[in-house]
Short mmCIF file of C-alpha atoms in Angstrom, two decimals:
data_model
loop_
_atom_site.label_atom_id
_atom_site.label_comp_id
_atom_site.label_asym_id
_atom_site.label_seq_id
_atom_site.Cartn_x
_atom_site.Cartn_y
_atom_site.Cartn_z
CA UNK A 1 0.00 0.00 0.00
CA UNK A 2 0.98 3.30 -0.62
CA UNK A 3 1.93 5.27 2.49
CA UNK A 4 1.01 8.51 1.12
CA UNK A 5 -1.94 8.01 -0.72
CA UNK A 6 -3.57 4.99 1.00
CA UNK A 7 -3.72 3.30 -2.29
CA UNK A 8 -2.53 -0.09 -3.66
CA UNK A 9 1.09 -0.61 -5.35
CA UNK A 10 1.30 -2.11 -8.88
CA UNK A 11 4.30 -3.41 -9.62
CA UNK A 12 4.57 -4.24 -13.38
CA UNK A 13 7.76 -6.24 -14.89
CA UNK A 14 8.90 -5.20 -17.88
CA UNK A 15 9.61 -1.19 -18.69
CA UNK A 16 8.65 -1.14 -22.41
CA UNK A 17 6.19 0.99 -23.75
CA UNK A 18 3.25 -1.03 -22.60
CA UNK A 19 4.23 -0.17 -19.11
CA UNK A 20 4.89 3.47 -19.74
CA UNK A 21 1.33 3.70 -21.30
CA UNK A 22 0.15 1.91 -17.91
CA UNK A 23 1.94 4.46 -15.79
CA UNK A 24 0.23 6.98 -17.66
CA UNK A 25 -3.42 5.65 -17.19
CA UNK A 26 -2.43 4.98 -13.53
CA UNK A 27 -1.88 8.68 -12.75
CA UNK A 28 -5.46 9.97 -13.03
CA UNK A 29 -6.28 7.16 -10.95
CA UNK A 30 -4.52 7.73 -8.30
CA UNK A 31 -2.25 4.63 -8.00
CA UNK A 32 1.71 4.21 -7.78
CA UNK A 33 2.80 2.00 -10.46
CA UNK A 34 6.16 0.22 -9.70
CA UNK A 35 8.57 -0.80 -12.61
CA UNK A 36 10.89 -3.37 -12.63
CA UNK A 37 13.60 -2.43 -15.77
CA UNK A 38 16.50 -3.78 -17.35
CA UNK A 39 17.89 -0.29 -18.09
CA UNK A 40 17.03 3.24 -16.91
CA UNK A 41 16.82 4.10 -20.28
CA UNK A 42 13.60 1.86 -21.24
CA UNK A 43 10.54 3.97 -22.11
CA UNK A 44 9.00 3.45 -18.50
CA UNK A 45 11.88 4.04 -16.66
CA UNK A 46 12.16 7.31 -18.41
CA UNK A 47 8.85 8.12 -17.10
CA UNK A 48 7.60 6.74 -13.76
CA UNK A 49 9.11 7.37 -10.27
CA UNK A 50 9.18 4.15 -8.59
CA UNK A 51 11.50 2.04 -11.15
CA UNK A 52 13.65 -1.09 -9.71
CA UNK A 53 16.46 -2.13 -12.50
CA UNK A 54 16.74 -5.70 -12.69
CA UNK A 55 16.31 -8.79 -14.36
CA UNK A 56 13.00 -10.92 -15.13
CA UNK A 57 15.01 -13.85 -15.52
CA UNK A 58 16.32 -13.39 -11.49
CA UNK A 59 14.10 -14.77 -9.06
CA UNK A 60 15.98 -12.57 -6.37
CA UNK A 61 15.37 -9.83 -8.31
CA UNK A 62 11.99 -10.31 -9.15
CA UNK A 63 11.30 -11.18 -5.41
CA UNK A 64 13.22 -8.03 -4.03
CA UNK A 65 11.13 -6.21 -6.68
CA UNK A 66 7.67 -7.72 -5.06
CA UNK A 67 8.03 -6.04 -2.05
CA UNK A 68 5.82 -3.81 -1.06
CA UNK A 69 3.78 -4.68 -4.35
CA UNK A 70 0.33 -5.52 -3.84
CA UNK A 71 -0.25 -6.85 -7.24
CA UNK A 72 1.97 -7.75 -10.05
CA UNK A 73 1.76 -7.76 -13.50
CA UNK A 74 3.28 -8.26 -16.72
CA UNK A 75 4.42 -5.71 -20.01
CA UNK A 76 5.59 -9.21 -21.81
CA UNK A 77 5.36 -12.63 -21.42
CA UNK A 78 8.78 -13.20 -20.87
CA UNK A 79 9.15 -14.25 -16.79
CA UNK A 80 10.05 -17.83 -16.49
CA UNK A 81 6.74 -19.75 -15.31
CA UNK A 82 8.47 -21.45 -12.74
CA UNK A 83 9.80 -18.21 -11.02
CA UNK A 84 6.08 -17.01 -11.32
CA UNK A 85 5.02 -19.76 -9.14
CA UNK A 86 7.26 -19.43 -6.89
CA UNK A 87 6.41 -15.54 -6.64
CA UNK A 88 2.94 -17.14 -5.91
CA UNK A 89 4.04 -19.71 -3.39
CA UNK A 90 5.70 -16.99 -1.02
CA UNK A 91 2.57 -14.83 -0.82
CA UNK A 92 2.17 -12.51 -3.77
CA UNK A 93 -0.65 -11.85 -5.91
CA UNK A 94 0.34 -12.19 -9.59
CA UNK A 95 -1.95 -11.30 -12.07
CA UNK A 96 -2.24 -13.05 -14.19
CA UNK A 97 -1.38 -16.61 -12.81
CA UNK A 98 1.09 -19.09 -13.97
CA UNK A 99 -1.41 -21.19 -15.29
CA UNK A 100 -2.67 -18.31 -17.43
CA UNK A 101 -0.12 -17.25 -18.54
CA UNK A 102 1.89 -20.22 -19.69
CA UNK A 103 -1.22 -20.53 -22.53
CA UNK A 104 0.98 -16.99 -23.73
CA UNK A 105 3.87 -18.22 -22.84
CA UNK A 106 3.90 -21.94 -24.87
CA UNK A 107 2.27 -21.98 -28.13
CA UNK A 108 2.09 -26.12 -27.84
CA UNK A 109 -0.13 -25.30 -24.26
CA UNK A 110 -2.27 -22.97 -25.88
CA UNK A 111 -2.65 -24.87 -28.62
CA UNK A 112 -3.66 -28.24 -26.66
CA UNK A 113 -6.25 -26.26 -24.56
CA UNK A 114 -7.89 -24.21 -27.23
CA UNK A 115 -8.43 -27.93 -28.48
CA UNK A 116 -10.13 -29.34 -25.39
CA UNK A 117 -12.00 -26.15 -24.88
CA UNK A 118 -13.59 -27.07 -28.58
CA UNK A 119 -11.58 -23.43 -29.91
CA UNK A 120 -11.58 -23.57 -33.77
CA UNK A 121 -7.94 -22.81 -34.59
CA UNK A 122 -5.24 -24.31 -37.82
CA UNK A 123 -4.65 -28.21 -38.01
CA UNK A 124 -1.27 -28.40 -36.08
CA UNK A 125 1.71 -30.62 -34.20
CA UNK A 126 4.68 -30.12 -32.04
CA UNK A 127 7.77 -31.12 -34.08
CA UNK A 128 11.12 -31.49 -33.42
CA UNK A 129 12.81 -33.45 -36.76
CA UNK A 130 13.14 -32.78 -40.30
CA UNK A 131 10.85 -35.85 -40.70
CA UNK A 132 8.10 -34.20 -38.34
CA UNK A 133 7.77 -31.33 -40.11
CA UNK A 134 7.27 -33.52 -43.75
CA UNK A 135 4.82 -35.80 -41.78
CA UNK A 136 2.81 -32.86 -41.33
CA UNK A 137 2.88 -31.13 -44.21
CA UNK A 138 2.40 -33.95 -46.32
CA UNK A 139 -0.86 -34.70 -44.33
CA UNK A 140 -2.04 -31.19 -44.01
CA UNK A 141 -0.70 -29.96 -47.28
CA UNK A 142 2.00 -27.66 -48.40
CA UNK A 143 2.45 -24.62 -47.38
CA UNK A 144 3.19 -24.91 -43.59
CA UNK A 145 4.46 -22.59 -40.59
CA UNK A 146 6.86 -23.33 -38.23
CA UNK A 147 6.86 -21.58 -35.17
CA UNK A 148 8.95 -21.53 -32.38
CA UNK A 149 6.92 -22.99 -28.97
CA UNK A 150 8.09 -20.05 -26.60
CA UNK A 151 9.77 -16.76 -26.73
CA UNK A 152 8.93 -16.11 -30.20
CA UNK A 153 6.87 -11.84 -31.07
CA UNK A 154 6.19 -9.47 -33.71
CA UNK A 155 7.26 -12.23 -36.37
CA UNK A 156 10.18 -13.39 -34.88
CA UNK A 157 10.04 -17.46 -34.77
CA UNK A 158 7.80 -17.44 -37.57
CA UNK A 159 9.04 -19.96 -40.69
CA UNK A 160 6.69 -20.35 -43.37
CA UNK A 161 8.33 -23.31 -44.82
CA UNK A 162 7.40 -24.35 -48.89
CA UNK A 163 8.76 -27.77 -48.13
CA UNK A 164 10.45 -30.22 -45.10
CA UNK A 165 14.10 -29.34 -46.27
CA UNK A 166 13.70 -25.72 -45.32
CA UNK A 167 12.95 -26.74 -41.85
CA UNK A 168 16.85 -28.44 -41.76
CA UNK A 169 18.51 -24.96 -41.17
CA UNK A 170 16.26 -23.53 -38.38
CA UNK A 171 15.59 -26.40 -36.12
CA UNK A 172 17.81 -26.27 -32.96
CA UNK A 173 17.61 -29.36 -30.40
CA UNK A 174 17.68 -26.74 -27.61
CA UNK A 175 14.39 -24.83 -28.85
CA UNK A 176 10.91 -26.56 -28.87
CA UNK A 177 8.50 -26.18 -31.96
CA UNK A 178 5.30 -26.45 -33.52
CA UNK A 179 4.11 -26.72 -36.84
CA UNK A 180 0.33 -25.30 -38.41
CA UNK A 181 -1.16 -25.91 -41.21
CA UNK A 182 -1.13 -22.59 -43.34
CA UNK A 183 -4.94 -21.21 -44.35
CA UNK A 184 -6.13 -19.02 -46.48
CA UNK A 185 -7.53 -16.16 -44.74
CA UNK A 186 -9.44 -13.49 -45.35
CA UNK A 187 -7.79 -11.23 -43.20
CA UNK A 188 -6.60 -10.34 -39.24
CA UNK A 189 -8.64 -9.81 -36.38
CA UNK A 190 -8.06 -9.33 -32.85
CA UNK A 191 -10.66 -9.33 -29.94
CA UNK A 192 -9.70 -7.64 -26.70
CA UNK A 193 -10.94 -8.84 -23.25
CA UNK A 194 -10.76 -8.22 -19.81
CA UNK A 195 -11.03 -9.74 -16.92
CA UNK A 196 -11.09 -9.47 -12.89
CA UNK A 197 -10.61 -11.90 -10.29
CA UNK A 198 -14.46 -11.53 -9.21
CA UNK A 199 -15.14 -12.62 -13.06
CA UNK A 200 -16.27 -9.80 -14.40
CA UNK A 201 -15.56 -9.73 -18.31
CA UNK A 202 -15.45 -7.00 -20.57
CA UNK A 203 -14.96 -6.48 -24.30
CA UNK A 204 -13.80 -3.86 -27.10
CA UNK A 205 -15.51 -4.36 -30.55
CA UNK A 206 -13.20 -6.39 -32.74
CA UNK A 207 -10.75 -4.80 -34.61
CA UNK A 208 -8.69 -5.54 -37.86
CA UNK A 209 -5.34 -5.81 -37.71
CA UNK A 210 -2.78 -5.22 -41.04
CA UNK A 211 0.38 -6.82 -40.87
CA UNK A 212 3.71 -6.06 -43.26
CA UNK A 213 6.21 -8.88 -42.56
CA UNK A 214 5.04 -9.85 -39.11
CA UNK A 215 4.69 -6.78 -37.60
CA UNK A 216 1.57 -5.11 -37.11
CA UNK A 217 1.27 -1.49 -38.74
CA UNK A 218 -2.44 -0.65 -38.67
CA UNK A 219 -5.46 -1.26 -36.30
CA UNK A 220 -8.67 -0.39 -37.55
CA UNK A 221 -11.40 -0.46 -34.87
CA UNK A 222 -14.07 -1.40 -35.81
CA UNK A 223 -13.28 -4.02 -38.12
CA UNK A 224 -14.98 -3.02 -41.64
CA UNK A 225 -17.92 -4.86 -42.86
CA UNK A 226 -17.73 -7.50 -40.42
CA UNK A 227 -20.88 -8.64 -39.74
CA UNK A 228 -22.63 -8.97 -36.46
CA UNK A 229 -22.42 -12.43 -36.33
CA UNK A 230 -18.57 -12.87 -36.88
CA UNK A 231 -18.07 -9.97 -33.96
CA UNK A 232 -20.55 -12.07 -31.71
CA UNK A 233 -18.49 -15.01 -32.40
CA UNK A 234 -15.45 -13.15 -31.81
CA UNK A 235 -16.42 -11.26 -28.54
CA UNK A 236 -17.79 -14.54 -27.24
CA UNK A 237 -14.76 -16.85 -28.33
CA UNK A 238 -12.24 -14.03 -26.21
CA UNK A 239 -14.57 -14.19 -23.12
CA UNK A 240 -14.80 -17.99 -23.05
CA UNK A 241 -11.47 -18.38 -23.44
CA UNK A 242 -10.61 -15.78 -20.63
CA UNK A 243 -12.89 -17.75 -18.12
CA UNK A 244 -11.65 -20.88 -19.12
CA UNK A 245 -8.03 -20.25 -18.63
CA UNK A 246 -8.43 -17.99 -15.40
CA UNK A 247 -6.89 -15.10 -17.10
CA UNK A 248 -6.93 -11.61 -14.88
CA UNK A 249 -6.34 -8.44 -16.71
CA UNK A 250 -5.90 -7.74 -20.25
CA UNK A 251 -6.12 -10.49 -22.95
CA UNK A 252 -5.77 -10.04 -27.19
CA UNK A 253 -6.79 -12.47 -29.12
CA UNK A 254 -5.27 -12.36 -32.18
CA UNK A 255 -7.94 -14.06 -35.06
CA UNK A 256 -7.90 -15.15 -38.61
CA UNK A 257 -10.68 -14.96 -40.53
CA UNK A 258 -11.57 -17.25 -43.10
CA UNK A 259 -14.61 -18.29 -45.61
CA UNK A 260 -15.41 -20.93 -43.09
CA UNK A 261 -15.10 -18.57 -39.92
CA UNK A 262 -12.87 -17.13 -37.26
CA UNK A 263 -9.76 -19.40 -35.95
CA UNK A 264 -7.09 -18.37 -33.32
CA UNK A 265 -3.83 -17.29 -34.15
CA UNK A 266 -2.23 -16.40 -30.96
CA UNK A 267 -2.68 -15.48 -27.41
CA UNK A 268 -1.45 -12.29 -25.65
CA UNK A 269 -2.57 -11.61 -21.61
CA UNK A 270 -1.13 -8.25 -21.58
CA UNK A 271 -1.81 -4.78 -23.11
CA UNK A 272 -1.30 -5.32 -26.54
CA UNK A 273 -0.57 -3.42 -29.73
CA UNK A 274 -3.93 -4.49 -31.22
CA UNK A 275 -5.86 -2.04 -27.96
CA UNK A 276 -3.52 1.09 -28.48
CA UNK A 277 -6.50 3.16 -30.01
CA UNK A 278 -8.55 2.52 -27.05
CA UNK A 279 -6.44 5.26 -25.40
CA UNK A 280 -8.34 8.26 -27.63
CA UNK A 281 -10.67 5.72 -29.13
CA UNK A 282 -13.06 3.77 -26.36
CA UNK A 283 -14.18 5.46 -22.96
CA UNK A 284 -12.24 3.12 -20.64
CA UNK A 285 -8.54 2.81 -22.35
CA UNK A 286 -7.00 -0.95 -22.32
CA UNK A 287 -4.19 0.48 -20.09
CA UNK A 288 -6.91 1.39 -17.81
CA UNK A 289 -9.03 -1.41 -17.76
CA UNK A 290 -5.79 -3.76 -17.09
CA UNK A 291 -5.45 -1.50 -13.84
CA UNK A 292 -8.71 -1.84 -12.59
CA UNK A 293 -8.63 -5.95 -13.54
CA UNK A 294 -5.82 -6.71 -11.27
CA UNK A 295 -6.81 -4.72 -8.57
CA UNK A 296 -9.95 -6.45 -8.81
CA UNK A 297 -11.67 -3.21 -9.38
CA UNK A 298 -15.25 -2.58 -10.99
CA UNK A 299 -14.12 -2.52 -14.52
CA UNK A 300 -14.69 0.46 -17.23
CA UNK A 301 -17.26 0.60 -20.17
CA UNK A 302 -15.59 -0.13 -23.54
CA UNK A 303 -17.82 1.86 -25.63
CA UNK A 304 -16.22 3.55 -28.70
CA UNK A 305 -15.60 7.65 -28.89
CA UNK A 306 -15.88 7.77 -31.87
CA UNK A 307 -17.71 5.69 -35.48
CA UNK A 308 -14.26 5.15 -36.84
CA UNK A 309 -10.78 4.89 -34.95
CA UNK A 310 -7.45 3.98 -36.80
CA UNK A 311 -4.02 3.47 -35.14
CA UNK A 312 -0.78 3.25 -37.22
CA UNK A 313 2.49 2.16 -35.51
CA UNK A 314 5.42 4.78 -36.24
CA UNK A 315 8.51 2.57 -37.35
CA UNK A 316 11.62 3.97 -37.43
CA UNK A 317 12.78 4.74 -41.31
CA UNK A 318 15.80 4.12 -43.60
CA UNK A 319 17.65 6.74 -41.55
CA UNK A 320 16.15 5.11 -38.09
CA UNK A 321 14.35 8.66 -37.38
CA UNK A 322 16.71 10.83 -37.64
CA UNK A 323 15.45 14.19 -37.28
CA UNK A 324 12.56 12.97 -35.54
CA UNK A 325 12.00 16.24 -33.20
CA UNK A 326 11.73 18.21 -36.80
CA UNK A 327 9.28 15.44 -38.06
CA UNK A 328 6.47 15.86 -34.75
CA UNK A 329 6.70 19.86 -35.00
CA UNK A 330 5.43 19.73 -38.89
CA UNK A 331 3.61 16.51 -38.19
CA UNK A 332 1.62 18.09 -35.91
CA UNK A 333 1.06 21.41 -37.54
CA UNK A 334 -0.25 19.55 -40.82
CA UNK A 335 -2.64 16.67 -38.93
CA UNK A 336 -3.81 19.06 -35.67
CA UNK A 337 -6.82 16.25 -34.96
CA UNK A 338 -3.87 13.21 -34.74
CA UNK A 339 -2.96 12.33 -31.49
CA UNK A 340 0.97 10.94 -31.22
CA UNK A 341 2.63 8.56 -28.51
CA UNK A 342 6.05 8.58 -28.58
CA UNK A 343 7.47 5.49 -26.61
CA UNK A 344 10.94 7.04 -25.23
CA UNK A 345 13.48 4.96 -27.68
CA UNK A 346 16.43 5.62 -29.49
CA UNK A 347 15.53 5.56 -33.19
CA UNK A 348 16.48 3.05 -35.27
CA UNK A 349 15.53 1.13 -39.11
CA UNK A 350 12.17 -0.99 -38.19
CA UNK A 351 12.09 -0.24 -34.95
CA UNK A 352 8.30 0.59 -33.04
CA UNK A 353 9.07 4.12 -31.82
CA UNK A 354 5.42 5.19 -31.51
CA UNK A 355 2.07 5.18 -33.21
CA UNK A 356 -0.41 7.93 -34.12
CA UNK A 357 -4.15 7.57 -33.91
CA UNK A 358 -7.04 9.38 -35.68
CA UNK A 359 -10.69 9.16 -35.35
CA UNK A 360 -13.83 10.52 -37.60
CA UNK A 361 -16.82 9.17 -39.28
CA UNK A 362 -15.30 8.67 -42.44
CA UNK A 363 -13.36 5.06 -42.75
CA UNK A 364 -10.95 6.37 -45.82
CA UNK A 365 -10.27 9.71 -44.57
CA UNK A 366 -9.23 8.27 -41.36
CA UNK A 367 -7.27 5.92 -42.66
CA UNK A 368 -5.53 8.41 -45.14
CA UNK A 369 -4.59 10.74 -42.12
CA UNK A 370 -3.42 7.97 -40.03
CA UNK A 371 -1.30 6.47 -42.49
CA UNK A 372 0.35 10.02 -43.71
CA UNK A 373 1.11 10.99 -40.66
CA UNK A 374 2.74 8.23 -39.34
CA UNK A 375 4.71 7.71 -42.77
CA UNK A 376 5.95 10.91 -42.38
CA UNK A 377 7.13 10.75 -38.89
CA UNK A 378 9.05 7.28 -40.65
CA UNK A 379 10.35 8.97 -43.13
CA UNK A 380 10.21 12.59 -43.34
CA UNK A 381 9.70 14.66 -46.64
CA UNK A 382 7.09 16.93 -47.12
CA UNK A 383 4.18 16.54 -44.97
#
């Protein structure tokens, strides 16, 4: 508790952007959000008062980190599952749980539970040989994807493999795998949840997601000419699969949709990138409602601000963002309306340095003011 305000401590692992957003939907609030970061120089750190440096990989760091925490939580899913049980076993409340989490943590988990909780998702298989990877594919048909079981993000661990020999340069014996059967889809979705310990559930509309070589660069909420059925299914396949796995706080879950329906892609119980443009874009903010799930608070209404909300990530260009200060001044004297979050990082080719978010009631001019002003900030020019 905090001694000055009365209020509960948060302490939240992980000092990336996600965190620094939750820091800045915990100050209106009223709570002290604790950071535990490898560097003083990551985009919380840089922003919030109470910051620990340390490692997530150190159980005494993690556990010298705890004190005085009422709650913990995540900014990635990156903390060893045993040391969160251990965490667990001397007291503390982490939210969410091991046994939540590791569904995030281990694609072959989630995969195996979405399955015995009937959750339509790709034909798959753990693999570990050249001649696991063939017995798949030639059962399920060629294309495939390879994936790496844990520690894999934004692309990274992602193999879409034409054949079995392409799997003989990227399988290590020290690294577990799985293997999916590639569909055609339509297009990406995501459906964002929350949840308290008391079980209360909320939900944002779905949103679509566009992706350039694994990395997400647009969010458009809500998802265009989806129909009410597919959202339905989608809102109702994120809240039974937040019950069933006993997740607490925010969950994304990332969809495909196909001619036949939604499947699930992947799992994220965190903030995510998909639930940035809930910040200007839906009453109660994902950062927000992530607060208020942990701490087992009432939780916030999700409705939308606004018909039309698009987020587009800022990426650092060809120069990394050089000249970046230059690029906000004119960025924001030509697009007045977009709002801009820069995350605190050192520019560099690729890199997520920010994102920009618009809203209106017109889908294309939205779009169009979302997408110039966050190529600009990329990559300069003339705005």
């Amino acid at each position: 508790m905090d001694s000055h305000t009365g209020l509960p401590v948060v302490g939240m692992v992980g000092g990336g952007q996600l965190a620094r957003m939750t820091h800045q939907a915990a100050i209106p609030l009223g709570q002290s959000l604790r950071v535990l970061a490898q560097s003083p120089d990551d985009g919380a750190a840089l922003v919030a008062t109470d910051v620990v440096i340390g490692e997530h990989t150190s159980y005494d760091d993690l556990l010298a980190f705890a004190a005085g925490c009422d709650v913990l939580t995540f900014d990635h899913e990156q903390v060893p599952n045993e040391l969160i049980r251990a965490l667990a076993a001397e007291g503390y409340a982490v939210r969410p749980g091991a046994d939540a989490l590791v569904h995030a943590q281990d694609k072959a988990v989630m995969r195996e539970a979405l399955d015995r909780a009937g959750i339509p998702g790709p034909a798959w298989s753990e693999v570990s040989t050249v001649d696991d990877v063939a017995s798949f594919g030639d059962e399920q048909g060629w294309p495939v994807v390879l994936k790496v079981a844990r520690g894999g993000y934004d692309g990274r661990g992602v193999w879409f493999l034409p054949d079995a020999a392409a799997a003989a340069d990227i399988l290590q014996p020290d690294h577990a795998y799985i293997v999916e059967q590639r569909v055609p889809i339509l297009r990406e979705l995501a459906a964002l949840v929350a949840r308290s310990p008391f079980g209360q559930v909320s939900v944002w509309p779905i949103v679509e997601t566009v992706q350039h070589d694994g990395i997400c660069v647009e969010v458009i909420a809500p998802a265009p000419d989806l129909s009410e059925e597919l959202a339905g299914q989608g809102a109702m396949l994120a809240v039974r699969l937040a019950d069933a796995l006993g997740v607490v706080g925010v969950m994304a879950v990332e969809l495909f949709e196909t001619a036949d329906g939604l499947l699930v892609n992947e799992l994220a119980m965190r903030p995510h990138n998909s639930g940035h443009w809930t910040i200007e874009g839906a009453r109660t903010s994902q950062f927000e409602q992530h607060l208020r799930a942990v701490l087992d608070y009432p939780l916030g209404t999700t409705t939308m601000t606004a018909p039309w909300v698009v987020m587009a990530n800022v990426l650092g260009g060809p120069d990394g963002g050089m000249g970046i200060d230059e690029r906000v001044h004119h960025s924001m004297a030509q697009w007045p309306d977009v709002k801009l979050h820069l995350y605190g990082k050192s520019p560099r080719p690729g890199r997520k340095l920010g994102h920009v978010t618009t809203l209106g009631s017109d889908l294309t001019e939205v779009r169009a003011r979302a997408s110039a002003a966050a190529a600009y900030l990329r990559e300069g020019g003339d705005p």
